[in-house]
PDB file of C-alpha atoms in Angstrom:
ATOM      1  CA  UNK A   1       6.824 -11.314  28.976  1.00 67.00           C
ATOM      2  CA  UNK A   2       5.770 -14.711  26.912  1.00 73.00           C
ATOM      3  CA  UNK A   3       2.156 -13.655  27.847  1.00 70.00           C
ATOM      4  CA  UNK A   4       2.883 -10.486  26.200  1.00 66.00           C
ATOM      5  CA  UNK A   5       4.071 -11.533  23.233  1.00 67.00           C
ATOM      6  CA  UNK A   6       1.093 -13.935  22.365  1.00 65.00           C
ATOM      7  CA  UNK A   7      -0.927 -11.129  23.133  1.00 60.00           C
ATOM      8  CA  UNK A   8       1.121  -9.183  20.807  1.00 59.00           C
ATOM      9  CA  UNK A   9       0.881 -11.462  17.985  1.00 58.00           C
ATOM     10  CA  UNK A  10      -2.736 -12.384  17.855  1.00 56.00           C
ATOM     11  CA  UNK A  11      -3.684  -8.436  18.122  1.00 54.00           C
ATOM     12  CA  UNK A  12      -1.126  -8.345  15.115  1.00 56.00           C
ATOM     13  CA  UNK A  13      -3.304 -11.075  13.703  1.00 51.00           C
ATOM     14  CA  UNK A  14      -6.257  -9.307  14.314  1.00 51.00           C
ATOM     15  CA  UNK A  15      -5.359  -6.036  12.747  1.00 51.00           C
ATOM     16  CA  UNK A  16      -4.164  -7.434   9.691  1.00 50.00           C
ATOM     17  CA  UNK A  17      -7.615  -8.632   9.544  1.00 50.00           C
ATOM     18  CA  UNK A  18      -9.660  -6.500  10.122  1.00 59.00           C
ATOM     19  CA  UNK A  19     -10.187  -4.482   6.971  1.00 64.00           C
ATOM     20  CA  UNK A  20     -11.044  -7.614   4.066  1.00 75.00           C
ATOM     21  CA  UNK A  21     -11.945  -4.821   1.803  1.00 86.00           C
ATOM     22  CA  UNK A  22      -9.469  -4.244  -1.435  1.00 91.00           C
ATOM     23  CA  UNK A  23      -7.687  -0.807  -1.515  1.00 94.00           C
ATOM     24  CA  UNK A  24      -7.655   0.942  -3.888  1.00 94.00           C
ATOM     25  CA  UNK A  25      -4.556   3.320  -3.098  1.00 94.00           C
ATOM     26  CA  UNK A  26      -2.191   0.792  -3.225  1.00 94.00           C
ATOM     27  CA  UNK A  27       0.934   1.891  -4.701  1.00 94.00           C
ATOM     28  CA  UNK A  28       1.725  -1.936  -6.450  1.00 93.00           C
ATOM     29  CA  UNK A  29      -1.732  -1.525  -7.898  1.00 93.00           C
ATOM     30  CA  UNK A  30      -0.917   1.268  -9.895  1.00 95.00           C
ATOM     31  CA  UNK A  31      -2.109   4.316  -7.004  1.00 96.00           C
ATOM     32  CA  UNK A  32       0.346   7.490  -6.731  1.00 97.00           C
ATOM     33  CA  UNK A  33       0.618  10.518  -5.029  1.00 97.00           C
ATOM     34  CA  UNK A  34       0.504  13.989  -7.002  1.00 96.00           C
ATOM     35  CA  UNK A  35       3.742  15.109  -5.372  1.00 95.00           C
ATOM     36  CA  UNK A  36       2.636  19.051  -7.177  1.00 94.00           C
ATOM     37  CA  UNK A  37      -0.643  18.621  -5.151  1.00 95.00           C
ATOM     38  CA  UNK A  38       0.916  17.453  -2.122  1.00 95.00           C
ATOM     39  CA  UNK A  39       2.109  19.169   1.323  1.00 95.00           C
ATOM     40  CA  UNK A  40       6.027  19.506   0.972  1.00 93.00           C
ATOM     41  CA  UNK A  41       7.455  16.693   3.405  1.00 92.00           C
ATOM     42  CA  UNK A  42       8.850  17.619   7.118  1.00 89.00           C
ATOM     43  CA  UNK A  43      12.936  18.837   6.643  1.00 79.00           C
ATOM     44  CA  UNK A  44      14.060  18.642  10.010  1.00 67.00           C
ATOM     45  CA  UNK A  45      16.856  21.129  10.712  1.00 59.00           C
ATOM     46  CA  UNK A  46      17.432  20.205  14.257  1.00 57.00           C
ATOM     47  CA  UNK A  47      18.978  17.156  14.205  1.00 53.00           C
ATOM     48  CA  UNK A  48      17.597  13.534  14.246  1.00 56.00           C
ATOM     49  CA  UNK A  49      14.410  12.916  15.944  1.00 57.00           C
ATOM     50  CA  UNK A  50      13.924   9.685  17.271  1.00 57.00           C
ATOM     51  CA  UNK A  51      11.094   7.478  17.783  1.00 57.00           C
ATOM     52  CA  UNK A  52      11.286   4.126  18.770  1.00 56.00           C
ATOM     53  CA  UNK A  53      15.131   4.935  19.310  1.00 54.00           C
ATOM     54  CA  UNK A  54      14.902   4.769  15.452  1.00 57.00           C
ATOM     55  CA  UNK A  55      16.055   7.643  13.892  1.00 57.00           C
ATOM     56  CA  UNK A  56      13.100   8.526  11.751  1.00 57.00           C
ATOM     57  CA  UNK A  57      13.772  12.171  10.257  1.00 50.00           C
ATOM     58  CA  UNK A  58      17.838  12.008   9.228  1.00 52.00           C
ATOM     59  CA  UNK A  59      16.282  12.075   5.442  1.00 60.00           C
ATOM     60  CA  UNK A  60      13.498  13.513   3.444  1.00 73.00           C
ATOM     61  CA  UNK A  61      10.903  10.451   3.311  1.00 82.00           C
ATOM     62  CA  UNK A  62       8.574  11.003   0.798  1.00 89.00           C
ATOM     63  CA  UNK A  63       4.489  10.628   0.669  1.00 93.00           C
ATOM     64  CA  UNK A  64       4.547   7.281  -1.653  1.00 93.00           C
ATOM     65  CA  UNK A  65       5.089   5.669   2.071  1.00 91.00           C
ATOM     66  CA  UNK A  66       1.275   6.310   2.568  1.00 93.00           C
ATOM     67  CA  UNK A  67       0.204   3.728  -0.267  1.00 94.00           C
ATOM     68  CA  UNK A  68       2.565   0.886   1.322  1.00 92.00           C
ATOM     69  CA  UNK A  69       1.495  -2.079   3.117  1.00 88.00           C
ATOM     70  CA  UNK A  70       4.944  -2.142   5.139  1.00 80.00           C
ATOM     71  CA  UNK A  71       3.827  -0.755   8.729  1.00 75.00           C
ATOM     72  CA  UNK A  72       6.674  -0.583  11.382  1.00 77.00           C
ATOM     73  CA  UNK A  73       7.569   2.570  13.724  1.00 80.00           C
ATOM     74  CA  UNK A  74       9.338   5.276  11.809  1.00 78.00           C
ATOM     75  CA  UNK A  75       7.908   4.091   8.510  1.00 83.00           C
ATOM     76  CA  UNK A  76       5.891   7.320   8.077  1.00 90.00           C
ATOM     77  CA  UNK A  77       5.550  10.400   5.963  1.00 93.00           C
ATOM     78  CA  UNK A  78       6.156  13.208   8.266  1.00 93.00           C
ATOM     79  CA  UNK A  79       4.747  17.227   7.235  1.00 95.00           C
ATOM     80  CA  UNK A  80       4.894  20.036   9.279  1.00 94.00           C
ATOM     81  CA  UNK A  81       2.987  21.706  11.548  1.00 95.00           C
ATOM     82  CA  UNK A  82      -0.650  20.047  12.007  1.00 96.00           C
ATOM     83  CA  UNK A  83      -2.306  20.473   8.778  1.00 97.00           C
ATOM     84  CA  UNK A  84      -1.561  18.980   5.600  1.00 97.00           C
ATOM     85  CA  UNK A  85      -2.173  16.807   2.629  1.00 97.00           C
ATOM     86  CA  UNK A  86      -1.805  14.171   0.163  1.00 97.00           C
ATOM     87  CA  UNK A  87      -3.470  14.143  -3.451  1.00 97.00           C
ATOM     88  CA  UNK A  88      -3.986  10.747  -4.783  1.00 97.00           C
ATOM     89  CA  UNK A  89      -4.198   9.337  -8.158  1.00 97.00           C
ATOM     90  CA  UNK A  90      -6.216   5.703  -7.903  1.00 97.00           C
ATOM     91  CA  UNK A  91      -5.653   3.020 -10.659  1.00 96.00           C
ATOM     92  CA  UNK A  92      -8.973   2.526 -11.645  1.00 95.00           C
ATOM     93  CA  UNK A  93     -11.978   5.450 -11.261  1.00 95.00           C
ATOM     94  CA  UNK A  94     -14.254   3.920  -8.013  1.00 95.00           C
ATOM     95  CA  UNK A  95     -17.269   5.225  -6.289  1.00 93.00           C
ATOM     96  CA  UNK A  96     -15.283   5.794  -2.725  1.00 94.00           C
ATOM     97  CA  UNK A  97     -17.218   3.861  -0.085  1.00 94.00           C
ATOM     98  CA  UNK A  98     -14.982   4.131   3.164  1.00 95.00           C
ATOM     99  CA  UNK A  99     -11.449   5.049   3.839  1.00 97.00           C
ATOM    100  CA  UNK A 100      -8.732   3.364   6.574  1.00 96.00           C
ATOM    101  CA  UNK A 101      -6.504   5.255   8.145  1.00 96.00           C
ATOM    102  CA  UNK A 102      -3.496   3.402   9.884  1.00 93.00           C
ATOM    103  CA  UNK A 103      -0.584   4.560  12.588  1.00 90.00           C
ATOM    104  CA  UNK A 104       2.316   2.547  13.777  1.00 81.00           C
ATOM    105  CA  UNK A 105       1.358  -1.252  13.528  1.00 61.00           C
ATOM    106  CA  UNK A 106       1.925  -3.445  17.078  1.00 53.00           C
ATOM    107  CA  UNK A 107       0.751  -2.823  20.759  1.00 47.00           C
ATOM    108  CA  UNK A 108       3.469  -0.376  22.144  1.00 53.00           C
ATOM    109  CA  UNK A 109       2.510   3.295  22.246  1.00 51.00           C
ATOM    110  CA  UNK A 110       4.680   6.146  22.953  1.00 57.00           C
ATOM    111  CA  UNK A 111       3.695   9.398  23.771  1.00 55.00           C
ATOM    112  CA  UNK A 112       5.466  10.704  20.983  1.00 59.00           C
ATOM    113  CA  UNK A 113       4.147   8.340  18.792  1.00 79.00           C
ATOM    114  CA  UNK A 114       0.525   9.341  19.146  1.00 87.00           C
ATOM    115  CA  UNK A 115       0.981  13.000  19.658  1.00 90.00           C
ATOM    116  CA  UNK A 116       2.527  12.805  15.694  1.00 91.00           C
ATOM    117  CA  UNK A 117      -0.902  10.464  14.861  1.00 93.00           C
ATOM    118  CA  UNK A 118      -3.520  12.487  12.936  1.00 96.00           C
ATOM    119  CA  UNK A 119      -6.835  14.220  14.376  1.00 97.00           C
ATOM    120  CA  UNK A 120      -8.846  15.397  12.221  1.00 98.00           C
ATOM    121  CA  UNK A 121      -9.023  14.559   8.470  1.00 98.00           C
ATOM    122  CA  UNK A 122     -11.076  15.412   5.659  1.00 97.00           C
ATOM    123  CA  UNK A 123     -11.716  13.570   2.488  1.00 96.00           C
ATOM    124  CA  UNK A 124     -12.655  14.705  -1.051  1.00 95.00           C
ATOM    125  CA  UNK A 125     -13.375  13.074  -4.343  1.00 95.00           C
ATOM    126  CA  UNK A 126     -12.004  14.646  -7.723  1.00 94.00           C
ATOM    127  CA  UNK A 127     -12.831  13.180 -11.404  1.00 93.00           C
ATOM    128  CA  UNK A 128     -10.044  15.703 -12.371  1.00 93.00           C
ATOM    129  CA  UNK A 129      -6.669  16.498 -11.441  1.00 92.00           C
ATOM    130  CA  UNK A 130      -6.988  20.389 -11.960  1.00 90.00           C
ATOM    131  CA  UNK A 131     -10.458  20.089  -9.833  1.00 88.00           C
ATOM    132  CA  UNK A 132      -9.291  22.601  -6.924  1.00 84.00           C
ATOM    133  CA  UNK A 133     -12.049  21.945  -3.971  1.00 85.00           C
ATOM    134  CA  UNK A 134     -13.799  18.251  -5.553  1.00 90.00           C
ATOM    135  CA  UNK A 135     -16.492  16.946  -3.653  1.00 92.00           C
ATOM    136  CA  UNK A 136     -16.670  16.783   0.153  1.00 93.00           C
ATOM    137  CA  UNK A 137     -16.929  12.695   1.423  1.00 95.00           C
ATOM    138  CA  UNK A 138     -16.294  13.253   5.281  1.00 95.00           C
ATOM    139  CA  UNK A 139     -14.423  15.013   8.048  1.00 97.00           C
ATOM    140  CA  UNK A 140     -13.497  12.349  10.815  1.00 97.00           C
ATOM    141  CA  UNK A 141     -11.537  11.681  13.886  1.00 97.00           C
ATOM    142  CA  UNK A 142      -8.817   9.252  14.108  1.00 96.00           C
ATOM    143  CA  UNK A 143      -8.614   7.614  17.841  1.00 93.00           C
ATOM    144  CA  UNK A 144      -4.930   6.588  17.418  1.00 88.00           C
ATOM    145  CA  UNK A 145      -4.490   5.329  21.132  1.00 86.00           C
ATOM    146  CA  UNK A 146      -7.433   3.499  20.689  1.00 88.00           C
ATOM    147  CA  UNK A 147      -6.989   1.338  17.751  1.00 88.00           C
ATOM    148  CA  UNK A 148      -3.766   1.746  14.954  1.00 89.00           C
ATOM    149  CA  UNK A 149      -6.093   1.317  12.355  1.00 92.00           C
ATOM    150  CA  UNK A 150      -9.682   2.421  11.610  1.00 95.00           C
ATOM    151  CA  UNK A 151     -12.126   2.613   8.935  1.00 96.00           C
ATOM    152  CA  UNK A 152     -14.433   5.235   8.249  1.00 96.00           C
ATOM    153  CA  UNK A 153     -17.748   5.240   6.221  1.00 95.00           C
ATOM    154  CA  UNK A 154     -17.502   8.335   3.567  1.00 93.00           C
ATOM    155  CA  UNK A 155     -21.352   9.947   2.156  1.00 83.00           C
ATOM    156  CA  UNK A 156     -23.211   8.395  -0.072  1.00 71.00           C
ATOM    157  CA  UNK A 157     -24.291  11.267  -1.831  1.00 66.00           C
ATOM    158  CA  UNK A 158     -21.082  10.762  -4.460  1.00 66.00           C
ATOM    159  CA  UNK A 159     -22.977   9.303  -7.855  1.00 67.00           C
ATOM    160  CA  UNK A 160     -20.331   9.201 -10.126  1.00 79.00           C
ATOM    161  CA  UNK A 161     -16.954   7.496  -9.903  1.00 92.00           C
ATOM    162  CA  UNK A 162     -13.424   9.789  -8.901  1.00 95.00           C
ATOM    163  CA  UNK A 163     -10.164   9.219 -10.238  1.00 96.00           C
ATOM    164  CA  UNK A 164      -8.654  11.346  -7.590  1.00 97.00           C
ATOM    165  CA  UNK A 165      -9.370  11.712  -3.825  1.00 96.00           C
ATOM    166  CA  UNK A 166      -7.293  14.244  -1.066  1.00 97.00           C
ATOM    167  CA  UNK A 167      -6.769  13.929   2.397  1.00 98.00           C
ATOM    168  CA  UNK A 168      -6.282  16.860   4.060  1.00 98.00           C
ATOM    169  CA  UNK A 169      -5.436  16.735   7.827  1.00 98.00           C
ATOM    170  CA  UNK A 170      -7.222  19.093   9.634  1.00 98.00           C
ATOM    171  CA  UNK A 171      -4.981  18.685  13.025  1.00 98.00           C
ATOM    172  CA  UNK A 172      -2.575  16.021  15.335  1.00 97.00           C
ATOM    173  CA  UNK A 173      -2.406  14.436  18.353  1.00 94.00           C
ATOM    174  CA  UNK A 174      -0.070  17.773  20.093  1.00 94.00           C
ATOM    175  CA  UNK A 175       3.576  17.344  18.396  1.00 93.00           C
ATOM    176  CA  UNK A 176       4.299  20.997  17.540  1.00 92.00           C
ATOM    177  CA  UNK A 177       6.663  20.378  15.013  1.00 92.00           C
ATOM    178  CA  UNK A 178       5.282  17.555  12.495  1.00 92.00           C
ATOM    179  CA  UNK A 179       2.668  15.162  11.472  1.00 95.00           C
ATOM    180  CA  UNK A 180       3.137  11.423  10.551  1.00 93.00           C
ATOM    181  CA  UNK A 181       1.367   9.359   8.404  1.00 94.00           C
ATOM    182  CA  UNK A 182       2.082   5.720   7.530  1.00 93.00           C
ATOM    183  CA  UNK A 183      -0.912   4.745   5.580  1.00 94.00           C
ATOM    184  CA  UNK A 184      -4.083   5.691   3.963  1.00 96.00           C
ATOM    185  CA  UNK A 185      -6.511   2.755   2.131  1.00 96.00           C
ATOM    186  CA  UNK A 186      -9.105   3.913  -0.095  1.00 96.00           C
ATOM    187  CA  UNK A 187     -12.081   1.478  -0.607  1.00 95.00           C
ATOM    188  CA  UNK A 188     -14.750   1.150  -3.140  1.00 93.00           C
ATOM    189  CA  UNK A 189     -16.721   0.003  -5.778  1.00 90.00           C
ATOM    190  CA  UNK A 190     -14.984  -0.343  -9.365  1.00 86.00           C
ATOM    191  CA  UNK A 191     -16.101  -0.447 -12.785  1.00 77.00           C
ATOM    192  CA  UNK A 192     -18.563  -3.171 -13.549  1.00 77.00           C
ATOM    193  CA  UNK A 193     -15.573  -4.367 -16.618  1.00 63.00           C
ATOM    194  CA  UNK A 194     -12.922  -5.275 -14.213  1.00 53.00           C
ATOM    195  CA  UNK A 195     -11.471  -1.764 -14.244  1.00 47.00           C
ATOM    196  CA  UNK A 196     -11.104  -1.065 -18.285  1.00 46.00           C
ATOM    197  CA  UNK A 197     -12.193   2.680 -18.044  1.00 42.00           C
ATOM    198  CA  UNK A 198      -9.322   5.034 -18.878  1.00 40.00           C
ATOM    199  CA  UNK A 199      -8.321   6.950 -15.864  1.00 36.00           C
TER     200      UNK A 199
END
């Protein structure tokens, strides 16, 4: 068990790490989500589901969860079904360069756990909040039993910076009922000023 745990905390180490890139969808830097834009959040009628033994769905948890650093199991923002997804407002306009997607922080996987993880994901770029499609920067796959947290290179075709970018989740890992997300980085390059453009 004290093998474990060392092993435990330098993976922890490791993962807060491993992205050195700012992001840009933080909600303490001034990121929100469009809640109007936005998948309505899970409302589980059923009872409490548990994960972790935690009860994770007695209350409505809302998207903003996506844009916090704090990454511990039940921390999420569950939707239903398998497909959904989140607009986001960034602070500053970027050019989008990569995105991280993140699932429960730690070592211990349940099967519940990583049938709730995301698939499939798309991601789009919007200068406008109005913009209905915006511009396609990548569909992916997100490995959740093989690493909590991974980043993904979007196109380089984008020239232009966004003020806006979606994730829409295309499918899950197998939970019929709901999909949970606990966080979503957005990296990039900013404004040559420092970030003085008006968003």
């Amino acid at each position: 068990q004290a093998v474990q745990d060392v092993i435990n905390q330098v993976l922890e180490k490791l993962e807060e790490n491993q992205v050195p890139m700012p992001d840009y969808a933080l909600k303490s830097s001034g990121a929100a989500v469009i809640h109007s834009r936005t998948s309505p959040s899970f409302r589980n009628t059923k009872g409490k589901v548990f994960l972790y033994s935690l009860p994770v769905l007695d209350y409505v948890r809302s998207p903003d969860l996506l844009l916090e650093p704090e990454n511990h199991p039940g921390n999420c923002w569950p939707f239903p079904g398998s497909q959904g997804h989140v607009f986001i407002k960034l602070p500053v306009p970027i050019i989008p360069r990569a995105v991280t997607m993140d699932h429960v922080s730690g070592t211990t996987f349940h099967g519940e756990s990583i049938s709730t993880a995301p698939k499939d994901f798309a991601v789009y770029g919007m200068k406008e909040e109005h913009e209905e499609q915006g511009t396609f920067l990548g569909r992916f796959t997100f490995l959740a039993a093989l690493n909590p947290t991974q980043t993904f290179q979007l196109k380089e075709e984008l020239s232009g910076f966004v003020n806006y970018l979606r994730l829409q989740v295309l499918s899950n890992w197998g939970h019929p009922d709901y999909t949970c997300l606990y966080r979503f980085r957005v990296h990039g390059d900013p404004p040559k000023d420092g970030g003085k453009v008006s968003v």
